[in-house]
Amino acid sequence: MLLYLLSLVILLFSSLFLISLFKPTGKIAAVIGWYLLGFSQVVLVELVGHFFSWLNQPWLILLIQTVFLGISWLLWKLFKQPRLGGVLFLHNFDDTLAGWADAWEGRVENILLSVFSIFMYGYSFFLGWKVAPNTYDSVTTHAVRVVYWLQHGNLLPWNSPRYTQLSYPVNAQLQMLWSAQFLHSDKLFFMVQYLGAITTILCVIGIARLMKFTRAQSLFAGLIFATFPLIWMQSSTTQNDLIAAGLFLPVIYFFHLGIERRQTSMLVLSGIALGLSMGTKQTLFFYLPGLALLVGLVWFKYRGAVSRMILTWAAASLVSFAVLSSFIYIQNTAYFGHPLASEEALESAVGGTDAEQALGNLSFNTLRLVYQSLDNSGLPYPFGAYFAAGKDRTLGEL
């Protein structure tokens, strides 16, 4: 436990030095950026450990972390020691709460939701701490990978009937591996999802503020999101869905923040989050066309005023992907001949790599997802019935 606490302190300080370089001007941006850079450092530390087959040597992992701490401190000194954490520690906790007092003052709904959320996420933490990983994906993929890496000291593939253990992106499980290296336990595996949930809630509040909603309205949006059953129930598990969301939502948040305030450093953070997310869950690839559309619309609106900033964002995304996420795709290509998985696995999962088959799958899944997204839940009768009937007669027929 002492080694883990030491490792945690090193991680927190090294990421704090780094987030200071980005000079965040808001506390929400500072906290989310601190999380992103800490996540990134764990990935880098474990990848370095892999190449030396040190993943089962906690003292050597601690040594790598110490080196990263030294590099972070030197960069902070080199850039003239910007304020640690940006505005994060500019005011004490009481002053920060006082600044958000209007979000609760006279807002019974926010008070009730806050009390309820604190209780429920406290209970979620208790569940994660006391209940061993038991979901299907956890016991067949996530936890299995971590145990094998600990046993063998590296991330190389092995003989397994489940391709997800070998070729699926690794960034989420590397966070679990970090705690297991020092605790020799799966006790904190759930914290990866738990922190992902907290980050997504902060992103919802931050995005609402960027959309000019008041503090009270933004807090209400974040608390409503926090009480969605799927978000809360996943927060105590060792799945990776909230981890993926906790990395992709900052892409949107920091992109809008950077464009609105003309702050290139926020766009760099957005690019780091994007590159990092691509090594976490492959379903995030489906969000890329929508993200590209968003970027195109922003450029179309502002043109030359943001062209250089968008190029910087794109460069940061590519560098982040190359450094933080490309490893598993390169390893898959070397061992299985395809960046995603072996030919047999792809045949089983998506019907192979034939272009015609892939196009058919894409068309079918696009229509299916559009159909599902047109949800009539909550519409009063008879409008809900009319909406469902119209959907069935159009997209349903297709």
PDB file of N, CA and C in Angstrom, residues 193-280:
ATOM      1  N   GLN A 193     -13.233   3.219 -14.035  1.00  0.00           N
ATOM      2  CA  GLN A 193     -14.574   3.609 -14.479  1.00  0.00           C
ATOM      3  C   GLN A 193     -15.153   4.721 -13.607  1.00  0.00           C
ATOM      4  N   TYR A 194     -14.916   4.640 -12.326  1.00  0.00           N
ATOM      5  CA  TYR A 194     -15.458   5.622 -11.385  1.00  0.00           C
ATOM      6  C   TYR A 194     -14.956   7.025 -11.729  1.00  0.00           C
ATOM      7  N   LEU A 195     -13.661   7.146 -11.971  1.00  0.00           N
ATOM      8  CA  LEU A 195     -13.101   8.444 -12.359  1.00  0.00           C
ATOM      9  C   LEU A 195     -13.613   8.874 -13.734  1.00  0.00           C
ATOM     10  N   GLY A 196     -13.836   7.897 -14.621  1.00  0.00           N
ATOM     11  CA  GLY A 196     -14.425   8.215 -15.917  1.00  0.00           C
ATOM     12  C   GLY A 196     -15.807   8.824 -15.756  1.00  0.00           C
ATOM     13  N   ALA A 197     -16.603   8.283 -14.805  1.00  0.00           N
ATOM     14  CA  ALA A 197     -17.938   8.827 -14.549  1.00  0.00           C
ATOM     15  C   ALA A 197     -17.850  10.259 -14.045  1.00  0.00           C
ATOM     16  N   ILE A 198     -16.970  10.520 -13.078  1.00  0.00           N
ATOM     17  CA  ILE A 198     -16.818  11.871 -12.543  1.00  0.00           C
ATOM     18  C   ILE A 198     -16.394  12.839 -13.647  1.00  0.00           C
ATOM     19  N   THR A 199     -15.486  12.393 -14.513  1.00  0.00           N
ATOM     20  CA  THR A 199     -15.008  13.254 -15.598  1.00  0.00           C
ATOM     21  C   THR A 199     -16.117  13.590 -16.575  1.00  0.00           C
ATOM     22  N   THR A 200     -16.955  12.610 -16.912  1.00  0.00           N
ATOM     23  CA  THR A 200     -18.057  12.882 -17.841  1.00  0.00           C
ATOM     24  C   THR A 200     -19.050  13.872 -17.236  1.00  0.00           C
ATOM     25  N   ILE A 201     -19.298  13.755 -15.933  1.00  0.00           N
ATOM     26  CA  ILE A 201     -20.205  14.693 -15.265  1.00  0.00           C
ATOM     27  C   ILE A 201     -19.641  16.115 -15.336  1.00  0.00           C
ATOM     28  N   LEU A 202     -18.338  16.247 -15.061  1.00  0.00           N
ATOM     29  CA  LEU A 202     -17.700  17.568 -15.146  1.00  0.00           C
ATOM     30  C   LEU A 202     -17.754  18.114 -16.572  1.00  0.00           C
ATOM     31  N   CYS A 203     -17.592  17.236 -17.557  1.00  0.00           N
ATOM     32  CA  CYS A 203     -17.643  17.678 -18.953  1.00  0.00           C
ATOM     33  C   CYS A 203     -19.028  18.207 -19.312  1.00  0.00           C
ATOM     34  N   VAL A 204     -20.063  17.526 -18.828  1.00  0.00           N
ATOM     35  CA  VAL A 204     -21.431  17.995 -19.105  1.00  0.00           C
ATOM     36  C   VAL A 204     -21.632  19.390 -18.515  1.00  0.00           C
ATOM     37  N   ILE A 205     -21.171  19.581 -17.272  1.00  0.00           N
ATOM     38  CA  ILE A 205     -21.291  20.905 -16.644  1.00  0.00           C
ATOM     39  C   ILE A 205     -20.482  21.938 -17.436  1.00  0.00           C
ATOM     40  N   GLY A 206     -19.254  21.579 -17.806  1.00  0.00           N
ATOM     41  CA  GLY A 206     -18.394  22.502 -18.543  1.00  0.00           C
ATOM     42  C   GLY A 206     -18.956  22.876 -19.902  1.00  0.00           C
ATOM     43  N   ILE A 207     -19.487  21.893 -20.625  1.00  0.00           N
ATOM     44  CA  ILE A 207     -20.063  22.175 -21.946  1.00  0.00           C
ATOM     45  C   ILE A 207     -21.297  23.059 -21.810  1.00  0.00           C
ATOM     46  N   ALA A 208     -22.099  22.808 -20.774  1.00  0.00           N
ATOM     47  CA  ALA A 208     -23.278  23.654 -20.546  1.00  0.00           C
ATOM     48  C   ALA A 208     -22.863  25.101 -20.283  1.00  0.00           C
ATOM     49  N   ARG A 209     -21.781  25.292 -19.521  1.00  0.00           N
ATOM     50  CA  ARG A 209     -21.294  26.651 -19.259  1.00  0.00           C
ATOM     51  C   ARG A 209     -20.822  27.319 -20.560  1.00  0.00           C
ATOM     52  N   LEU A 210     -20.170  26.536 -21.434  1.00  0.00           N
ATOM     53  CA  LEU A 210     -19.723  27.089 -22.712  1.00  0.00           C
ATOM     54  C   LEU A 210     -20.911  27.481 -23.590  1.00  0.00           C
ATOM     55  N   MET A 211     -22.045  26.821 -23.372  1.00  0.00           N
ATOM     56  CA  MET A 211     -23.254  27.136 -24.133  1.00  0.00           C
ATOM     57  C   MET A 211     -24.050  28.273 -23.489  1.00  0.00           C
ATOM     58  N   LYS A 212     -23.401  28.970 -22.521  1.00  0.00           N
ATOM     59  CA  LYS A 212     -23.948  30.175 -21.887  1.00  0.00           C
ATOM     60  C   LYS A 212     -25.091  29.898 -20.915  1.00  0.00           C
ATOM     61  N   PHE A 213     -25.222  28.668 -20.437  1.00  0.00           N
ATOM     62  CA  PHE A 213     -26.191  28.403 -19.394  1.00  0.00           C
ATOM     63  C   PHE A 213     -25.632  28.902 -18.058  1.00  0.00           C
ATOM     64  N   THR A 214     -26.508  29.211 -17.139  1.00  0.00           N
ATOM     65  CA  THR A 214     -26.073  29.692 -15.833  1.00  0.00           C
ATOM     66  C   THR A 214     -25.439  28.547 -15.041  1.00  0.00           C
ATOM     67  N   ARG A 215     -24.789  28.902 -13.915  1.00  0.00           N
ATOM     68  CA  ARG A 215     -24.199  27.870 -13.073  1.00  0.00           C
ATOM     69  C   ARG A 215     -25.271  26.893 -12.590  1.00  0.00           C
ATOM     70  N   ALA A 216     -26.405  27.418 -12.183  1.00  0.00           N
ATOM     71  CA  ALA A 216     -27.487  26.564 -11.687  1.00  0.00           C
ATOM     72  C   ALA A 216     -27.972  25.604 -12.771  1.00  0.00           C
ATOM     73  N   GLN A 217     -28.162  26.121 -13.970  1.00  0.00           N
ATOM     74  CA  GLN A 217     -28.632  25.282 -15.072  1.00  0.00           C
ATOM     75  C   GLN A 217     -27.579  24.243 -15.458  1.00  0.00           C
ATOM     76  N   SER A 218     -26.306  24.653 -15.464  1.00  0.00           N
ATOM     77  CA  SER A 218     -25.225  23.735 -15.824  1.00  0.00           C
ATOM     78  C   SER A 218     -25.085  22.618 -14.791  1.00  0.00           C
ATOM     79  N   LEU A 219     -25.174  23.001 -13.517  1.00  0.00           N
ATOM     80  CA  LEU A 219     -25.100  21.995 -12.458  1.00  0.00           C
ATOM     81  C   LEU A 219     -26.271  21.028 -12.556  1.00  0.00           C
ATOM     82  N   PHE A 220     -27.454  21.558 -12.847  1.00  0.00           N
ATOM     83  CA  PHE A 220     -28.636  20.699 -13.004  1.00  0.00           C
ATOM     84  C   PHE A 220     -28.413  19.676 -14.121  1.00  0.00           C
ATOM     85  N   ALA A 221     -27.849  20.129 -15.252  1.00  0.00           N
ATOM     86  CA  ALA A 221     -27.573  19.209 -16.363  1.00  0.00           C
ATOM     87  C   ALA A 221     -26.594  18.117 -15.941  1.00  0.00           C
ATOM     88  N   GLY A 222     -25.525  18.513 -15.231  1.00  0.00           N
ATOM     89  CA  GLY A 222     -24.545  17.532 -14.792  1.00  0.00           C
ATOM     90  C   GLY A 222     -25.116  16.537 -13.804  1.00  0.00           C
ATOM     91  N   LEU A 223     -25.966  17.014 -12.881  1.00  0.00           N
ATOM     92  CA  LEU A 223     -26.559  16.119 -11.878  1.00  0.00           C
ATOM     93  C   LEU A 223     -27.581  15.178 -12.505  1.00  0.00           C
ATOM     94  N   ILE A 224     -28.340  15.681 -13.465  1.00  0.00           N
ATOM     95  CA  ILE A 224     -29.277  14.790 -14.175  1.00  0.00           C
ATOM     96  C   ILE A 224     -28.504  13.683 -14.888  1.00  0.00           C
ATOM     97  N   PHE A 225     -27.414  14.068 -15.547  1.00  0.00           N
ATOM     98  CA  PHE A 225     -26.574  13.069 -16.215  1.00  0.00           C
ATOM     99  C   PHE A 225     -26.038  12.060 -15.199  1.00  0.00           C
ATOM    100  N   ALA A 226     -25.614  12.541 -14.032  1.00  0.00           N
ATOM    101  CA  ALA A 226     -25.052  11.660 -13.009  1.00  0.00           C
ATOM    102  C   ALA A 226     -26.057  10.644 -12.510  1.00  0.00           C
ATOM    103  N   THR A 227     -27.346  11.001 -12.546  1.00  0.00           N
ATOM    104  CA  THR A 227     -28.365  10.091 -12.023  1.00  0.00           C
ATOM    105  C   THR A 227     -28.948   9.157 -13.078  1.00  0.00           C
ATOM    106  N   PHE A 228     -28.480   9.256 -14.318  1.00  0.00           N
ATOM    107  CA  PHE A 228     -28.905   8.259 -15.307  1.00  0.00           C
ATOM    108  C   PHE A 228     -28.517   6.870 -14.787  1.00  0.00           C
ATOM    109  N   PRO A 229     -29.435   5.909 -14.768  1.00  0.00           N
ATOM    110  CA  PRO A 229     -29.118   4.579 -14.218  1.00  0.00           C
ATOM    111  C   PRO A 229     -27.887   3.931 -14.845  1.00  0.00           C
ATOM    112  N   LEU A 230     -27.742   4.051 -16.170  1.00  0.00           N
ATOM    113  CA  LEU A 230     -26.616   3.399 -16.830  1.00  0.00           C
ATOM    114  C   LEU A 230     -25.287   3.991 -16.378  1.00  0.00           C
ATOM    115  N   ILE A 231     -25.234   5.307 -16.190  1.00  0.00           N
ATOM    116  CA  ILE A 231     -23.997   5.950 -15.751  1.00  0.00           C
ATOM    117  C   ILE A 231     -23.653   5.498 -14.336  1.00  0.00           C
ATOM    118  N   TRP A 232     -24.636   5.569 -13.449  1.00  0.00           N
ATOM    119  CA  TRP A 232     -24.371   5.198 -12.062  1.00  0.00           C
ATOM    120  C   TRP A 232     -24.006   3.712 -11.936  1.00  0.00           C
ATOM    121  N   MET A 233     -24.757   2.861 -12.603  1.00  0.00           N
ATOM    122  CA  MET A 233     -24.507   1.415 -12.462  1.00  0.00           C
ATOM    123  C   MET A 233     -23.144   1.020 -13.009  1.00  0.00           C
ATOM    124  N   GLN A 234     -22.700   1.692 -14.061  1.00  0.00           N
ATOM    125  CA  GLN A 234     -21.389   1.356 -14.630  1.00  0.00           C
ATOM    126  C   GLN A 234     -20.243   1.894 -13.780  1.00  0.00           C
ATOM    127  N   SER A 235     -20.513   2.901 -12.951  1.00  0.00           N
ATOM    128  CA  SER A 235     -19.427   3.568 -12.227  1.00  0.00           C
ATOM    129  C   SER A 235     -18.716   2.667 -11.224  1.00  0.00           C
ATOM    130  N   SER A 236     -19.332   1.578 -10.816  1.00  0.00           N
ATOM    131  CA  SER A 236     -18.708   0.673  -9.846  1.00  0.00           C
ATOM    132  C   SER A 236     -18.170  -0.592 -10.496  1.00  0.00           C
ATOM    133  N   THR A 237     -18.201  -0.651 -11.830  1.00  0.00           N
ATOM    134  CA  THR A 237     -17.770  -1.857 -12.529  1.00  0.00           C
ATOM    135  C   THR A 237     -16.361  -1.709 -13.100  1.00  0.00           C
ATOM    136  N   THR A 238     -15.867  -2.791 -13.676  1.00  0.00           N
ATOM    137  CA  THR A 238     -14.563  -2.748 -14.354  1.00  0.00           C
ATOM    138  C   THR A 238     -14.747  -2.868 -15.863  1.00  0.00           C
ATOM    139  N   GLN A 239     -15.859  -2.325 -16.369  1.00  0.00           N
ATOM    140  CA  GLN A 239     -16.048  -2.220 -17.815  1.00  0.00           C
ATOM    141  C   GLN A 239     -15.136  -1.103 -18.346  1.00  0.00           C
ATOM    142  N   ASN A 240     -15.317  -0.718 -19.599  1.00  0.00           N
ATOM    143  CA  ASN A 240     -14.508   0.392 -20.113  1.00  0.00           C
ATOM    144  C   ASN A 240     -15.328   1.442 -20.865  1.00  0.00           C
ATOM    145  N   ASP A 241     -16.663   1.366 -20.737  1.00  0.00           N
ATOM    146  CA  ASP A 241     -17.518   2.301 -21.469  1.00  0.00           C
ATOM    147  C   ASP A 241     -17.393   3.729 -20.938  1.00  0.00           C
ATOM    148  N   LEU A 242     -17.413   3.886 -19.620  1.00  0.00           N
ATOM    149  CA  LEU A 242     -17.285   5.222 -19.046  1.00  0.00           C
ATOM    150  C   LEU A 242     -15.873   5.770 -19.190  1.00  0.00           C
ATOM    151  N   ILE A 243     -14.900   4.866 -19.269  1.00  0.00           N
ATOM    152  CA  ILE A 243     -13.525   5.323 -19.518  1.00  0.00           C
ATOM    153  C   ILE A 243     -13.454   5.957 -20.900  1.00  0.00           C
ATOM    154  N   ALA A 244     -14.066   5.281 -21.875  1.00  0.00           N
ATOM    155  CA  ALA A 244     -14.073   5.820 -23.242  1.00  0.00           C
ATOM    156  C   ALA A 244     -14.799   7.167 -23.279  1.00  0.00           C
ATOM    157  N   ALA A 245     -15.945   7.247 -22.593  1.00  0.00           N
ATOM    158  CA  ALA A 245     -16.683   8.512 -22.552  1.00  0.00           C
ATOM    159  C   ALA A 245     -15.890   9.588 -21.823  1.00  0.00           C
ATOM    160  N   GLY A 246     -15.189   9.179 -20.763  1.00  0.00           N
ATOM    161  CA  GLY A 246     -14.402  10.128 -19.988  1.00  0.00           C
ATOM    162  C   GLY A 246     -13.194  10.662 -20.727  1.00  0.00           C
ATOM    163  N   LEU A 247     -12.823  10.018 -21.828  1.00  0.00           N
ATOM    164  CA  LEU A 247     -11.736  10.519 -22.672  1.00  0.00           C
ATOM    165  C   LEU A 247     -12.264  11.247 -23.904  1.00  0.00           C
ATOM    166  N   PHE A 248     -13.456  10.842 -24.388  1.00  0.00           N
ATOM    167  CA  PHE A 248     -13.951  11.466 -25.623  1.00  0.00           C
ATOM    168  C   PHE A 248     -14.712  12.766 -25.351  1.00  0.00           C
ATOM    169  N   LEU A 249     -15.465  12.825 -24.263  1.00  0.00           N
ATOM    170  CA  LEU A 249     -16.159  14.085 -23.964  1.00  0.00           C
ATOM    171  C   LEU A 249     -15.188  15.259 -23.786  1.00  0.00           C
ATOM    172  N   PRO A 250     -14.014  15.058 -23.152  1.00  0.00           N
ATOM    173  CA  PRO A 250     -13.056  16.169 -23.096  1.00  0.00           C
ATOM    174  C   PRO A 250     -12.586  16.637 -24.468  1.00  0.00           C
ATOM    175  N   VAL A 251     -12.630  15.754 -25.477  1.00  0.00           N
ATOM    176  CA  VAL A 251     -12.288  16.185 -26.834  1.00  0.00           C
ATOM    177  C   VAL A 251     -13.222  17.323 -27.244  1.00  0.00           C
ATOM    178  N   ILE A 252     -14.516  17.114 -27.026  1.00  0.00           N
ATOM    179  CA  ILE A 252     -15.517  18.114 -27.396  1.00  0.00           C
ATOM    180  C   ILE A 252     -15.385  19.356 -26.517  1.00  0.00           C
ATOM    181  N   TYR A 253     -15.247  19.129 -25.217  1.00  0.00           N
ATOM    182  CA  TYR A 253     -15.188  20.247 -24.270  1.00  0.00           C
ATOM    183  C   TYR A 253     -13.990  21.151 -24.542  1.00  0.00           C
ATOM    184  N   PHE A 254     -12.797  20.574 -24.622  1.00  0.00           N
ATOM    185  CA  PHE A 254     -11.598  21.392 -24.806  1.00  0.00           C
ATOM    186  C   PHE A 254     -11.552  22.012 -26.208  1.00  0.00           C
ATOM    187  N   PHE A 255     -12.125  21.328 -27.197  1.00  0.00           N
ATOM    188  CA  PHE A 255     -12.161  21.912 -28.544  1.00  0.00           C
ATOM    189  C   PHE A 255     -12.995  23.194 -28.536  1.00  0.00           C
ATOM    190  N   HIS A 256     -14.189  23.122 -27.966  1.00  0.00           N
ATOM    191  CA  HIS A 256     -15.041  24.315 -27.911  1.00  0.00           C
ATOM    192  C   HIS A 256     -14.424  25.397 -27.032  1.00  0.00           C
ATOM    193  N   LEU A 257     -13.818  24.977 -25.919  1.00  0.00           N
ATOM    194  CA  LEU A 257     -13.193  25.951 -25.021  1.00  0.00           C
ATOM    195  C   LEU A 257     -12.055  26.682 -25.724  1.00  0.00           C
ATOM    196  N   GLY A 258     -11.223  25.927 -26.460  1.00  0.00           N
ATOM    197  CA  GLY A 258     -10.103  26.527 -27.170  1.00  0.00           C
ATOM    198  C   GLY A 258     -10.543  27.476 -28.263  1.00  0.00           C
ATOM    199  N   ILE A 259     -11.582  27.082 -28.999  1.00  0.00           N
ATOM    200  CA  ILE A 259     -12.094  27.933 -30.081  1.00  0.00           C
ATOM    201  C   ILE A 259     -12.736  29.191 -29.510  1.00  0.00           C
ATOM    202  N   GLU A 260     -13.531  29.047 -28.467  1.00  0.00           N
ATOM    203  CA  GLU A 260     -14.238  30.196 -27.904  1.00  0.00           C
ATOM    204  C   GLU A 260     -13.274  31.215 -27.315  1.00  0.00           C
ATOM    205  N   ARG A 261     -12.235  30.720 -26.621  1.00  0.00           N
ATOM    206  CA  ARG A 261     -11.312  31.642 -25.946  1.00  0.00           C
ATOM    207  C   ARG A 261     -10.033  31.871 -26.745  1.00  0.00           C
ATOM    208  N   ARG A 262      -9.972  31.274 -27.929  1.00  0.00           N
ATOM    209  CA  ARG A 262      -8.780  31.389 -28.783  1.00  0.00           C
ATOM    210  C   ARG A 262      -7.524  30.987 -27.988  1.00  0.00           C
ATOM    211  N   GLN A 263      -7.634  29.872 -27.277  1.00  0.00           N
ATOM    212  CA  GLN A 263      -6.546  29.371 -26.444  1.00  0.00           C
ATOM    213  C   GLN A 263      -6.036  28.063 -27.041  1.00  0.00           C
ATOM    214  N   THR A 264      -4.906  28.133 -27.717  1.00  0.00           N
ATOM    215  CA  THR A 264      -4.371  26.966 -28.416  1.00  0.00           C
ATOM    216  C   THR A 264      -4.069  25.811 -27.467  1.00  0.00           C
ATOM    217  N   SER A 265      -3.657  26.112 -26.247  1.00  0.00           N
ATOM    218  CA  SER A 265      -3.311  25.046 -25.304  1.00  0.00           C
ATOM    219  C   SER A 265      -4.507  24.150 -25.007  1.00  0.00           C
ATOM    220  N   MET A 266      -5.718  24.706 -25.006  1.00  0.00           N
ATOM    221  CA  MET A 266      -6.912  23.896 -24.774  1.00  0.00           C
ATOM    222  C   MET A 266      -7.173  22.979 -25.969  1.00  0.00           C
ATOM    223  N   LEU A 267      -6.867  23.454 -27.161  1.00  0.00           N
ATOM    224  CA  LEU A 267      -7.006  22.608 -28.350  1.00  0.00           C
ATOM    225  C   LEU A 267      -5.992  21.479 -28.327  1.00  0.00           C
ATOM    226  N   VAL A 268      -4.813  21.745 -27.791  1.00  0.00           N
ATOM    227  CA  VAL A 268      -3.811  20.679 -27.650  1.00  0.00           C
ATOM    228  C   VAL A 268      -4.322  19.612 -26.681  1.00  0.00           C
ATOM    229  N   LEU A 269      -4.945  20.040 -25.578  1.00  0.00           N
ATOM    230  CA  LEU A 269      -5.528  19.076 -24.643  1.00  0.00           C
ATOM    231  C   LEU A 269      -6.629  18.261 -25.313  1.00  0.00           C
ATOM    232  N   SER A 270      -7.423  18.911 -26.152  1.00  0.00           N
ATOM    233  CA  SER A 270      -8.456  18.196 -26.905  1.00  0.00           C
ATOM    234  C   SER A 270      -7.819  17.144 -27.818  1.00  0.00           C
ATOM    235  N   GLY A 271      -6.732  17.513 -28.477  1.00  0.00           N
ATOM    236  CA  GLY A 271      -6.032  16.563 -29.349  1.00  0.00           C
ATOM    237  C   GLY A 271      -5.441  15.404 -28.566  1.00  0.00           C
ATOM    238  N   ILE A 272      -4.879  15.688 -27.395  1.00  0.00           N
ATOM    239  CA  ILE A 272      -4.335  14.625 -26.545  1.00  0.00           C
ATOM    240  C   ILE A 272      -5.445  13.650 -26.159  1.00  0.00           C
ATOM    241  N   ALA A 273      -6.605  14.194 -25.779  1.00  0.00           N
ATOM    242  CA  ALA A 273      -7.733  13.342 -25.391  1.00  0.00           C
ATOM    243  C   ALA A 273      -8.202  12.477 -26.564  1.00  0.00           C
ATOM    244  N   LEU A 274      -8.230  13.058 -27.761  1.00  0.00           N
ATOM    245  CA  LEU A 274      -8.673  12.299 -28.931  1.00  0.00           C
ATOM    246  C   LEU A 274      -7.714  11.155 -29.236  1.00  0.00           C
ATOM    247  N   GLY A 275      -6.423  11.453 -29.287  1.00  0.00           N
ATOM    248  CA  GLY A 275      -5.458  10.399 -29.561  1.00  0.00           C
ATOM    249  C   GLY A 275      -5.483   9.315 -28.505  1.00  0.00           C
ATOM    250  N   LEU A 276      -5.627   9.709 -27.253  1.00  0.00           N
ATOM    251  CA  LEU A 276      -5.677   8.755 -26.147  1.00  0.00           C
ATOM    252  C   LEU A 276      -6.910   7.870 -26.218  1.00  0.00           C
ATOM    253  N   SER A 277      -8.043   8.459 -26.586  1.00  0.00           N
ATOM    254  CA  SER A 277      -9.297   7.697 -26.639  1.00  0.00           C
ATOM    255  C   SER A 277      -9.259   6.607 -27.701  1.00  0.00           C
ATOM    256  N   MET A 278      -8.526   6.838 -28.795  1.00  0.00           N
ATOM    257  CA  MET A 278      -8.476   5.851 -29.874  1.00  0.00           C
ATOM    258  C   MET A 278      -7.760   4.561 -29.445  1.00  0.00           C
ATOM    259  N   GLY A 279      -7.044   4.606 -28.345  1.00  0.00           N
ATOM    260  CA  GLY A 279      -6.399   3.398 -27.830  1.00  0.00           C
ATOM    261  C   GLY A 279      -7.132   2.820 -26.645  1.00  0.00           C
ATOM    262  N   THR A 280      -8.397   3.219 -26.482  1.00  0.00           N
ATOM    263  CA  THR A 280      -9.178   2.792 -25.329  1.00  0.00           C
ATOM    264  C   THR A 280     -10.347   1.896 -25.710  1.00  0.00           C
TER     265      THR A 280
END
